[in-house]
Structures are given as C-alpha cells and as structure tokens.
C-alpha cells in the first residue's frame, strides 16, 4: 500500500472546483515523491482508493562504453627518394673503372663503373628496411541505449471520482489517501 496524502481526495470530499482540483493534484505529486509532511501529519484520516491504472513512464538512458581491440599495423612512411647514394656510387664506380683499365678501354670501364656504382649506391641509400609491423591498440566509444521506468502515471478512484497522480514507483491495486478538511471554520 502506498501512503499518499491525497490533496486531490480532499478536493473530492470538499467538492472543490477544477482550479482547486489542479492545485491539489500538484500537492499530491509533491507528497507522492516524498516532499512535505507524512500522510499521518497532513490528513485528518486515511482511506483506501482503488487504482484504475498505473502506466509506466519511460526515459531513454544512454550508457557510453569503450570497445578496444589490438590489430597489426604497418607504418606507411613515404620517404623522399635520395640521390646522394647514386652520385657517390657513380663517382666511386668511375674512379674504380678508371683504375682498372688503360687506353681506349679505360673510357668504357670508367663509364661502366660510373653506371654500376650509381645503381649500387642508389639501392643502398634508398633500401632502408620497411618499418616492422607493430601491434596497435584501437578504441572507439559505443553508446548503448536502453529504456528504464522513471515513474508511473496513476489514475485512482476515490469518492466516485477518477484522480490522476504521478508516482516514482508502482502503487499496486490500492493506494492509501489522506483525507482532510479544507478551509477550517474561523
């Protein structure tokens, strides 16, 4: 059973108009969520009212979580081509070719040494080993959406009137209402 000091029930007992009924409804909501005084302090007496319906109120809840995994990645460094090795190799090859031969064959040996030295020097200079594959951790955030009940829209019947209220929990089949007198005699 839910202990609710029902201001709306007061209005029903006192036969209040719609404006007072609306004010009582707000008071009922305030009391239902725990604000104010207890039903025993606020009401002259308590009574039981039948719950007609209790409809859940849903709210969307977003729960972020991080998903991580490890993958193998090869760094892709594109280096500029260097011509220093080819130049140095060509010069060294020309010198060697020039030393090896004499006469008319010397020019051919020098040219052949320069060409071979340029090719070898270029390959040595630009053959830097490709970076080794590495294990890399990658992560991303994933938002999980779910609905949860945040309260209940309640309709209960008291004194042959249907009264609405909002409660943070399911009330069951009946609610306890606090009944009091409005506008005491002066």
Coordinates of N, CA and C in Angstrom, one line a residue:
X1 N 0.8 -1.2 0.0 CA 0.0 0.0 0.0 C 0.9 1.2 0.0
X2 N 0.5 2.2 -0.7 CA 1.2 3.5 -0.8 C 0.6 4.5 0.1
X3 N 1.4 5.1 1.0 CA 0.9 6.1 1.8 C 1.0 7.5 1.1
X4 N -0.1 7.9 0.6 CA -0.2 9.2 -0.2 C -1.2 10.1 0.5
X5 N -0.7 11.3 0.9 CA -1.7 12.2 1.4 C -2.3 12.9 0.2
X6 N -3.5 12.5 -0.1 CA -4.1 12.9 -1.4 C -4.9 14.2 -1.3
X7 N -4.2 15.3 -1.7 CA -4.8 16.6 -1.8 C -6.0 16.5 -2.7
X8 N -5.9 15.8 -3.8 CA -7.0 15.6 -4.7 C -8.2 15.0 -4.1
X9 N -7.9 14.1 -3.1 CA -9.0 13.5 -2.4 C -9.7 14.5 -1.5
X10 N -8.9 15.4 -1.0 CA -9.5 16.5 -0.2 C -10.5 17.3 -1.0
X11 N -10.0 17.6 -2.3 CA -10.9 18.4 -3.1 C -12.1 17.6 -3.5
X12 N -12.0 16.3 -3.6 CA -13.2 15.5 -3.9 C -14.1 15.5 -2.8
X13 N -13.6 15.4 -1.5 CA -14.5 15.4 -0.4 C -15.2 16.8 -0.2
X14 N -14.4 17.8 -0.4 CA -14.9 19.2 -0.2 C -15.7 19.7 -1.4
X15 N -15.7 18.9 -2.5 CA -16.4 19.4 -3.7 C -15.8 20.6 -4.4
X16 N -14.5 20.7 -4.3 CA -13.8 21.9 -4.9 C -13.9 21.9 -6.4
X17 N -13.7 23.1 -6.9 CA -13.8 23.3 -8.4 C -12.5 22.8 -9.0
X18 N -12.5 22.9 -10.4 CA -11.4 22.4 -11.2 C -10.0 23.1 -10.8
X19 N -10.0 24.4 -10.5 CA -8.8 25.1 -10.2 C -8.2 24.5 -8.9
X20 N -9.1 24.3 -7.9 CA -8.6 23.7 -6.6 C -8.2 22.3 -6.9
X21 N -8.8 21.6 -7.7 CA -8.5 20.2 -8.1 C -7.1 20.1 -8.7
X22 N -6.8 21.1 -9.6 CA -5.5 21.1 -10.2 C -4.4 21.4 -9.1
X23 N -4.7 22.3 -8.2 CA -3.7 22.6 -7.2 C -3.5 21.4 -6.3
X24 N -4.6 20.7 -6.0 CA -4.5 19.5 -5.2 C -3.7 18.4 -5.9
X25 N -3.8 18.3 -7.2 CA -3.1 17.4 -7.9 C -1.6 17.6 -7.8
X26 N -1.1 18.9 -7.9 CA 0.3 19.2 -7.7 C 0.7 18.9 -6.3
X27 N -0.1 19.1 -5.4 CA 0.2 18.8 -4.0 C 0.4 17.3 -3.8
X28 N -0.5 16.6 -4.5 CA -0.4 15.1 -4.4 C 0.9 14.6 -5.0
X29 N 1.3 15.1 -6.1 CA 2.5 14.7 -6.7 C 3.7 15.1 -5.8
X30 N 3.7 16.2 -5.2 CA 4.7 16.6 -4.3 C 4.8 15.6 -3.1
X31 N 3.7 15.3 -2.6 CA 3.6 14.4 -1.4 C 4.1 13.0 -1.9
X32 N 3.7 12.6 -3.1 CA 4.0 11.2 -3.5 C 5.5 11.0 -3.7
X33 N 6.2 12.0 -4.0 CA 7.7 11.8 -4.2 C 8.5 12.1 -2.9
X34 N 7.8 12.2 -1.8 CA 8.5 12.3 -0.6 C 8.7 13.7 0.0
X35 N 8.2 14.7 -0.7 CA 8.3 16.0 -0.1 C 7.2 16.3 0.9
X36 N 7.5 17.3 1.8 CA 6.4 17.7 2.7 C 6.3 16.8 3.9
X37 N 5.2 16.8 4.5 CA 5.0 16.1 5.8 C 4.3 14.7 5.4
X38 N 4.4 13.8 6.4 CA 3.8 12.5 6.1 C 2.3 12.6 6.1
X39 N 1.7 11.5 5.6 CA 0.2 11.4 5.5 C -0.4 11.5 6.9
X40 N 0.2 10.9 7.9 CA -0.4 10.9 9.2 C -0.4 12.4 9.8
X41 N 0.5 13.2 9.4 CA 0.6 14.6 9.9 C -0.4 15.5 9.2
X42 N -0.6 15.2 7.8 CA -1.3 16.1 7.0 C -2.8 15.8 6.9
X43 N -3.2 14.6 7.2 CA -4.6 14.2 7.0 C -5.3 14.0 8.3
X44 N -6.6 14.3 8.2 CA -7.5 14.1 9.4 C -7.7 12.6 9.6
X45 N -7.8 11.9 8.4 CA -7.9 10.4 8.5 C -7.4 9.9 7.1
X46 N -7.2 8.6 7.1 CA -6.8 7.9 5.8 C -7.9 7.0 5.3
X47 N -7.9 6.8 4.0 CA -8.8 5.9 3.4 C -8.1 5.2 2.3
X48 N -8.8 4.2 1.7 CA -8.2 3.4 0.6 C -8.9 3.8 -0.7
X49 N -8.1 3.9 -1.8 CA -8.7 4.2 -3.1 C -8.2 3.1 -4.0
X50 N -9.1 2.7 -5.0 CA -8.8 1.7 -5.9 C -8.0 2.3 -7.1
X51 N -6.9 1.6 -7.4 CA -6.1 2.1 -8.6 C -6.8 1.6 -9.9
X52 N -7.1 2.5 -10.7 CA -7.7 2.2 -12.0 C -6.6 1.8 -13.0
X53 N -5.5 2.6 -13.1 CA -4.4 2.3 -14.0 C -3.1 2.9 -13.5
X54 N -2.1 2.2 -13.8 CA -0.7 2.7 -13.5 C 0.1 2.5 -14.7
X55 N 0.3 3.5 -15.5 CA 1.0 3.5 -16.8 C 2.5 3.9 -16.5
X56 N 3.4 3.0 -17.0 CA 4.8 3.4 -16.8 C 5.2 4.6 -17.6
X57 N 6.1 5.4 -17.0 CA 6.7 6.5 -17.7 C 8.2 6.0 -18.0
X58 N 8.5 6.0 -19.3 CA 9.9 5.6 -19.7 C 10.8 6.8 -20.0
X59 N 12.0 6.6 -19.7 CA 13.0 7.6 -20.1 C 14.2 6.9 -20.8
X60 N 14.8 7.5 -21.8 CA 15.9 7.0 -22.5 C 17.2 7.2 -21.7
X61 N 17.9 6.1 -21.5 CA 19.2 6.2 -20.8 C 20.3 5.8 -21.8
X62 N 21.3 6.6 -21.9 CA 22.5 6.4 -22.8 C 23.6 6.0 -21.9
X63 N 24.2 4.8 -22.1 CA 25.3 4.3 -21.4 C 26.5 4.2 -22.3
X64 N 27.5 5.1 -22.3 CA 28.6 5.0 -23.1 C 29.6 4.0 -22.6
X65 N 30.2 3.2 -23.5 CA 31.2 2.3 -23.1 C 32.3 2.3 -24.2
X66 N 33.5 1.9 -23.8 CA 34.6 1.9 -24.8 C 34.9 0.5 -25.2
X67 N 35.1 0.3 -26.5 CA 35.4 -1.0 -27.0 C 36.8 -0.9 -27.6
X68 N 37.7 -1.7 -27.2 CA 39.1 -1.7 -27.7 C 39.5 -3.0 -28.3
X69 N 40.4 -3.0 -29.2 CA 41.0 -4.2 -29.8 C 42.4 -3.9 -30.2
X70 N 43.2 -5.0 -30.5 CA 44.6 -4.9 -30.9 C 44.6 -5.4 -32.4
X71 N 45.3 -4.6 -33.2 CA 45.5 -5.0 -34.6 C 46.9 -4.8 -35.0
X72 N 47.3 -5.5 -36.0 CA 48.7 -5.3 -36.6 C 48.7 -4.3 -37.6
X73 N 49.6 -3.3 -37.5 CA 49.6 -2.2 -38.4 C 51.0 -2.0 -38.9
X74 N 51.2 -1.8 -40.2 CA 52.5 -1.5 -40.8 C 52.5 0.0 -41.0
X75 N 53.5 0.7 -40.4 CA 53.6 2.1 -40.6 C 53.9 2.5 -42.1
X76 N 53.2 3.4 -42.6 CA 53.3 3.8 -44.0 C 54.0 5.1 -44.1
X77 N 55.3 5.0 -44.0 CA 56.1 6.3 -44.1 C 56.6 6.4 -45.5
X78 N 56.2 7.3 -46.2 CA 56.7 7.5 -47.6 C 57.8 8.5 -47.5
X79 N 59.0 8.0 -47.7 CA 60.2 8.9 -47.6 C 60.5 9.4 -49.0
X80 N 61.1 10.6 -49.1 CA 61.5 11.1 -50.3 C 62.8 10.3 -50.8
X81 N 62.8 10.2 -52.1 CA 64.0 9.4 -52.7 C 65.2 10.3 -52.6
X82 N 66.3 9.6 -52.2 CA 67.6 10.3 -52.0 C 68.5 10.0 -53.2
X83 N 69.1 11.0 -53.8 CA 70.0 10.8 -54.9 C 71.5 10.9 -54.5
X84 N 71.8 11.1 -53.3 CA 73.1 11.2 -52.8 C 73.9 9.9 -53.0
X85 N 73.3 8.7 -52.7 CA 73.9 7.4 -52.9 C 74.3 7.2 -54.3
X86 N 73.4 7.5 -55.2 CA 73.7 7.3 -56.7 C 74.9 8.2 -57.1
X87 N 74.9 9.4 -56.6 CA 76.0 10.3 -57.0 C 77.3 9.8 -56.5
X88 N 77.4 9.5 -55.2 CA 78.6 8.9 -54.6 C 79.0 7.6 -55.2
X89 N 78.0 6.7 -55.4 CA 78.3 5.4 -56.1 C 78.8 5.6 -57.5
X90 N 78.3 6.6 -58.2 CA 78.7 6.8 -59.6 C 80.2 7.3 -59.6
X91 N 80.5 8.2 -58.7 CA 81.8 8.8 -58.7 C 82.8 7.7 -58.3
X92 N 82.5 6.9 -57.3 CA 83.3 5.8 -56.8 C 83.5 4.8 -57.9
X93 N 82.4 4.4 -58.6 CA 82.5 3.5 -59.7 C 83.3 4.0 -60.9
X94 N 83.2 5.3 -61.2 CA 84.0 5.8 -62.2 C 85.5 5.8 -61.9
X95 N 85.9 6.1 -60.6 CA 87.3 6.1 -60.2 C 87.8 4.6 -60.3
X96 N 87.0 3.7 -59.8 CA 87.5 2.3 -59.9 C 87.6 1.8 -61.3
X97 N 86.6 2.2 -62.2 CA 86.7 1.8 -63.6 C 87.9 2.4 -64.3
X98 N 88.2 3.6 -63.9 CA 89.3 4.3 -64.5 C 90.6 3.6 -64.1
X99 N 90.7 3.1 -62.9 CA 91.9 2.5 -62.3 C 92.1 1.1 -62.9
X100 N 91.1 0.4 -63.3 CA 91.1 -1.0 -63.7 C 91.7 -1.1 -65.1
X101 N 91.4 -0.2 -65.9 CA 91.7 -0.3 -67.4 C 92.7 0.8 -67.8
X102 N 93.3 0.7 -69.0 CA 94.1 1.7 -69.5 C 93.9 1.8 -71.1
X103 N 94.2 2.9 -71.6 CA 94.0 3.1 -73.1 C 92.5 3.3 -73.4
X104 N 92.1 2.8 -74.6 CA 90.7 3.0 -75.1 C 89.7 2.3 -74.2
X105 N 90.0 1.3 -73.6 CA 89.1 0.5 -72.7 C 88.9 1.3 -71.4
X106 N 89.8 2.2 -71.2 CA 89.6 3.0 -69.9 C 88.3 3.8 -69.9
X107 N 88.0 4.4 -71.0 CA 86.8 5.3 -71.1 C 85.5 4.4 -70.9
X108 N 85.5 3.2 -71.5 CA 84.4 2.3 -71.4 C 84.3 1.8 -69.9
X109 N 85.5 1.4 -69.3 CA 85.5 0.9 -67.9 C 85.0 2.0 -67.0
X110 N 85.4 3.3 -67.3 CA 85.0 4.4 -66.4 C 83.5 4.6 -66.5
X111 N 83.0 4.6 -67.7 CA 81.5 4.7 -67.9 C 80.8 3.6 -67.2
X112 N 81.3 2.4 -67.5 CA 80.6 1.2 -66.9 C 80.7 1.2 -65.4
X113 N 81.8 1.6 -64.8 CA 82.0 1.7 -63.4 C 81.1 2.8 -62.8
X114 N 80.9 3.9 -63.5 CA 80.1 5.0 -63.0 C 78.6 4.6 -63.0
X115 N 78.2 3.9 -64.1 CA 76.8 3.4 -64.1 C 76.5 2.4 -63.1
X116 N 77.4 1.4 -62.9 CA 77.2 0.3 -61.9 C 77.3 0.9 -60.5
X117 N 78.2 1.8 -60.3 CA 78.3 2.5 -58.9 C 77.1 3.3 -58.6
X118 N 76.5 4.0 -59.6 CA 75.3 4.8 -59.4 C 74.1 3.9 -59.0
X119 N 74.0 2.8 -59.7 CA 72.9 1.8 -59.4 C 73.1 1.2 -58.0
X120 N 74.2 0.7 -57.7 CA 74.5 0.1 -56.4 C 74.3 1.2 -55.3
X121 N 74.9 2.4 -55.5 CA 74.8 3.4 -54.4 C 73.3 3.8 -54.2
X122 N 72.5 3.9 -55.3 CA 71.1 4.3 -55.1 C 70.4 3.2 -54.4
X123 N 70.6 2.0 -54.7 CA 69.9 0.9 -54.0 C 70.3 0.8 -52.5
X124 N 71.6 1.0 -52.2 CA 72.0 1.0 -50.8 C 71.4 2.2 -50.0
X125 N 71.4 3.4 -50.7 CA 70.9 4.6 -50.0 C 69.4 4.5 -49.8
X126 N 68.7 4.0 -50.7 CA 67.2 4.0 -50.7 C 66.6 2.7 -50.3
X127 N 67.3 1.8 -49.8 CA 66.8 0.5 -49.5 C 66.6 0.4 -47.9
X128 N 66.3 1.5 -47.3 CA 66.0 1.4 -45.9 C 64.9 0.4 -45.6
X129 N 65.1 -0.4 -44.7 CA 64.1 -1.5 -44.4 C 62.8 -0.9 -44.1
X130 N 61.8 -1.5 -44.6 CA 60.4 -1.1 -44.3 C 60.2 -1.3 -42.8
X131 N 59.5 -0.4 -42.2 CA 59.2 -0.5 -40.8 C 58.5 -1.8 -40.5
X132 N 58.9 -2.4 -39.4 CA 58.3 -3.7 -39.0 C 56.8 -3.5 -38.5
X133 N 56.0 -4.4 -38.8 CA 54.6 -4.3 -38.3 C 54.6 -4.2 -36.8
X134 N 53.6 -3.5 -36.3 CA 53.5 -3.3 -34.9 C 52.1 -3.6 -34.4
X135 N 52.0 -4.0 -33.1 CA 50.7 -4.2 -32.5 C 50.2 -2.8 -32.1
X136 N 49.0 -2.4 -32.5 CA 48.4 -1.1 -32.2 C 47.1 -1.3 -31.5
X137 N 46.8 -0.6 -30.4 CA 45.5 -0.7 -29.8 C 44.6 0.4 -30.4
X138 N 43.4 0.0 -30.8 CA 42.5 0.9 -31.3 C 41.2 0.9 -30.4
X139 N 40.6 2.0 -30.2 CA 39.4 2.1 -29.4 C 38.4 3.0 -30.0
X140 N 37.1 2.7 -29.7 CA 36.0 3.5 -30.1 C 35.0 3.5 -29.0
X141 N 34.2 4.6 -29.0 CA 33.1 4.7 -28.0 C 31.8 4.3 -28.6
X142 N 31.1 3.4 -27.9 CA 29.8 2.9 -28.3 C 28.8 3.4 -27.3
X143 N 27.7 4.0 -27.8 CA 26.6 4.4 -26.9 C 25.5 3.3 -26.9
X144 N 25.2 2.8 -25.8 CA 24.2 1.8 -25.6 C 22.9 2.5 -25.1
X145 N 21.8 2.3 -25.8 CA 20.6 3.0 -25.4 C 19.6 2.0 -24.8
X146 N 19.0 2.4 -23.7 CA 18.0 1.5 -23.1 C 16.9 2.4 -22.5
X147 N 15.8 1.8 -22.3 CA 14.7 2.5 -21.6 C 14.6 2.0 -20.2
X148 N 14.3 2.9 -19.3 CA 14.0 2.4 -17.9 C 12.8 3.2 -17.4
X149 N 12.1 2.6 -16.5 CA 10.9 3.2 -15.9 C 11.3 4.2 -14.9
X150 N 10.8 5.5 -15.1 CA 11.2 6.5 -14.2 C 10.0 6.9 -13.3
X151 N 8.9 6.3 -13.5 CA 7.7 6.5 -12.6 C 6.5 6.0 -13.2
X152 N 5.3 6.3 -12.7 CA 4.0 5.8 -13.1 C 3.0 6.9 -13.1
X153 N 2.3 7.0 -14.2 CA 1.1 7.9 -14.3 C -0.1 7.1 -13.7
X154 N -0.6 7.5 -12.6 CA -1.6 6.8 -11.8 C -2.9 7.4 -12.0
X155 N -3.9 6.6 -12.1 CA -5.3 7.0 -12.1 C -6.0 6.1 -11.0
X156 N -6.5 6.8 -10.0 CA -7.2 6.1 -8.9 C -8.6 6.7 -8.7
X157 N -9.5 5.8 -8.2 CA -10.9 6.3 -8.0 C -11.1 6.4 -6.5
X158 N -11.5 7.7 -6.1 CA -11.9 7.9 -4.7 C -13.2 8.8 -4.7
X159 N -14.1 8.4 -3.9 CA -15.4 9.1 -3.8 C -16.0 9.3 -5.1
X160 N -16.0 8.2 -6.0 CA -16.6 8.2 -7.3 C -16.0 9.2 -8.3
X161 N -14.8 9.6 -8.0 CA -14.1 10.4 -9.0 C -12.7 9.8 -9.3
X162 N -12.4 10.0 -10.6 CA -11.1 9.5 -11.1 C -10.1 10.6 -10.9
X163 N -9.0 10.3 -10.2 CA -8.0 11.3 -9.8 C -6.6 10.8 -10.4
X164 N -5.9 11.7 -11.0 CA -4.6 11.3 -11.6 C -3.5 11.8 -10.7
X165 N -2.4 11.1 -10.7 CA -1.2 11.5 -10.0 C 0.0 10.8 -10.6
X166 N 1.2 11.2 -10.3 CA 2.4 10.6 -10.8 C 3.2 10.1 -9.6
X167 N 3.6 8.9 -9.6 CA 4.4 8.3 -8.5 C 5.7 7.7 -9.1
X168 N 6.7 7.7 -8.2 CA 8.0 7.2 -8.7 C 8.1 5.6 -8.6
X169 N 7.0 5.0 -8.2 CA 7.0 3.5 -8.1 C 5.6 3.0 -8.4
X170 N 5.5 1.7 -8.7 CA 4.2 1.1 -9.0 C 3.4 1.0 -7.7
X171 N 2.2 1.5 -7.6 CA 1.5 1.5 -6.4 C 0.7 0.2 -6.0
X172 N 0.6 -0.7 -6.9 CA -0.2 -1.9 -6.6 C -1.7 -1.7 -7.0
X173 N -2.6 -2.4 -6.3 CA -4.0 -2.3 -6.6 C -4.8 -1.2 -5.9
X174 N -4.2 -0.8 -4.8 CA -4.9 0.3 -4.0 C -3.8 1.2 -3.5
X175 N -4.3 2.4 -3.2 CA -3.4 3.4 -2.5 C -4.1 3.9 -1.3
X176 N -3.3 4.3 -0.3 CA -3.9 5.0 0.9 C -3.9 6.5 0.6
X177 N -5.0 7.1 0.8 CA -5.2 8.5 0.6 C -5.4 9.2 2.0
X178 N -4.8 10.3 2.2 CA -5.1 11.1 3.4 C -6.2 12.1 3.1
X179 N -7.2 12.1 3.9 CA -8.4 12.9 3.7 C -8.4 13.9 4.9
X180 N -8.6 15.2 4.5 CA -8.6 16.3 5.5 C -9.7 17.3 5.1
X181 N -9.9 18.2 6.0 CA -10.9 19.3 5.7 C -10.2 20.5 5.2
X182 N -10.8 21.1 4.1 CA -10.2 22.3 3.5 C -11.0 23.5 4.1
X183 N -10.3 24.5 4.4 CA -10.9 25.8 4.9 C -11.6 25.6 6.2
X184 N -10.9 25.5 7.2 CA -11.5 25.3 8.6 C -12.2 26.6 9.0
X185 N -13.3 26.4 9.8 CA -14.1 27.5 10.2 C -13.3 28.5 11.0
X186 N -13.7 29.8 10.9 CA -13.0 30.8 11.6 C -13.7 31.3 12.8

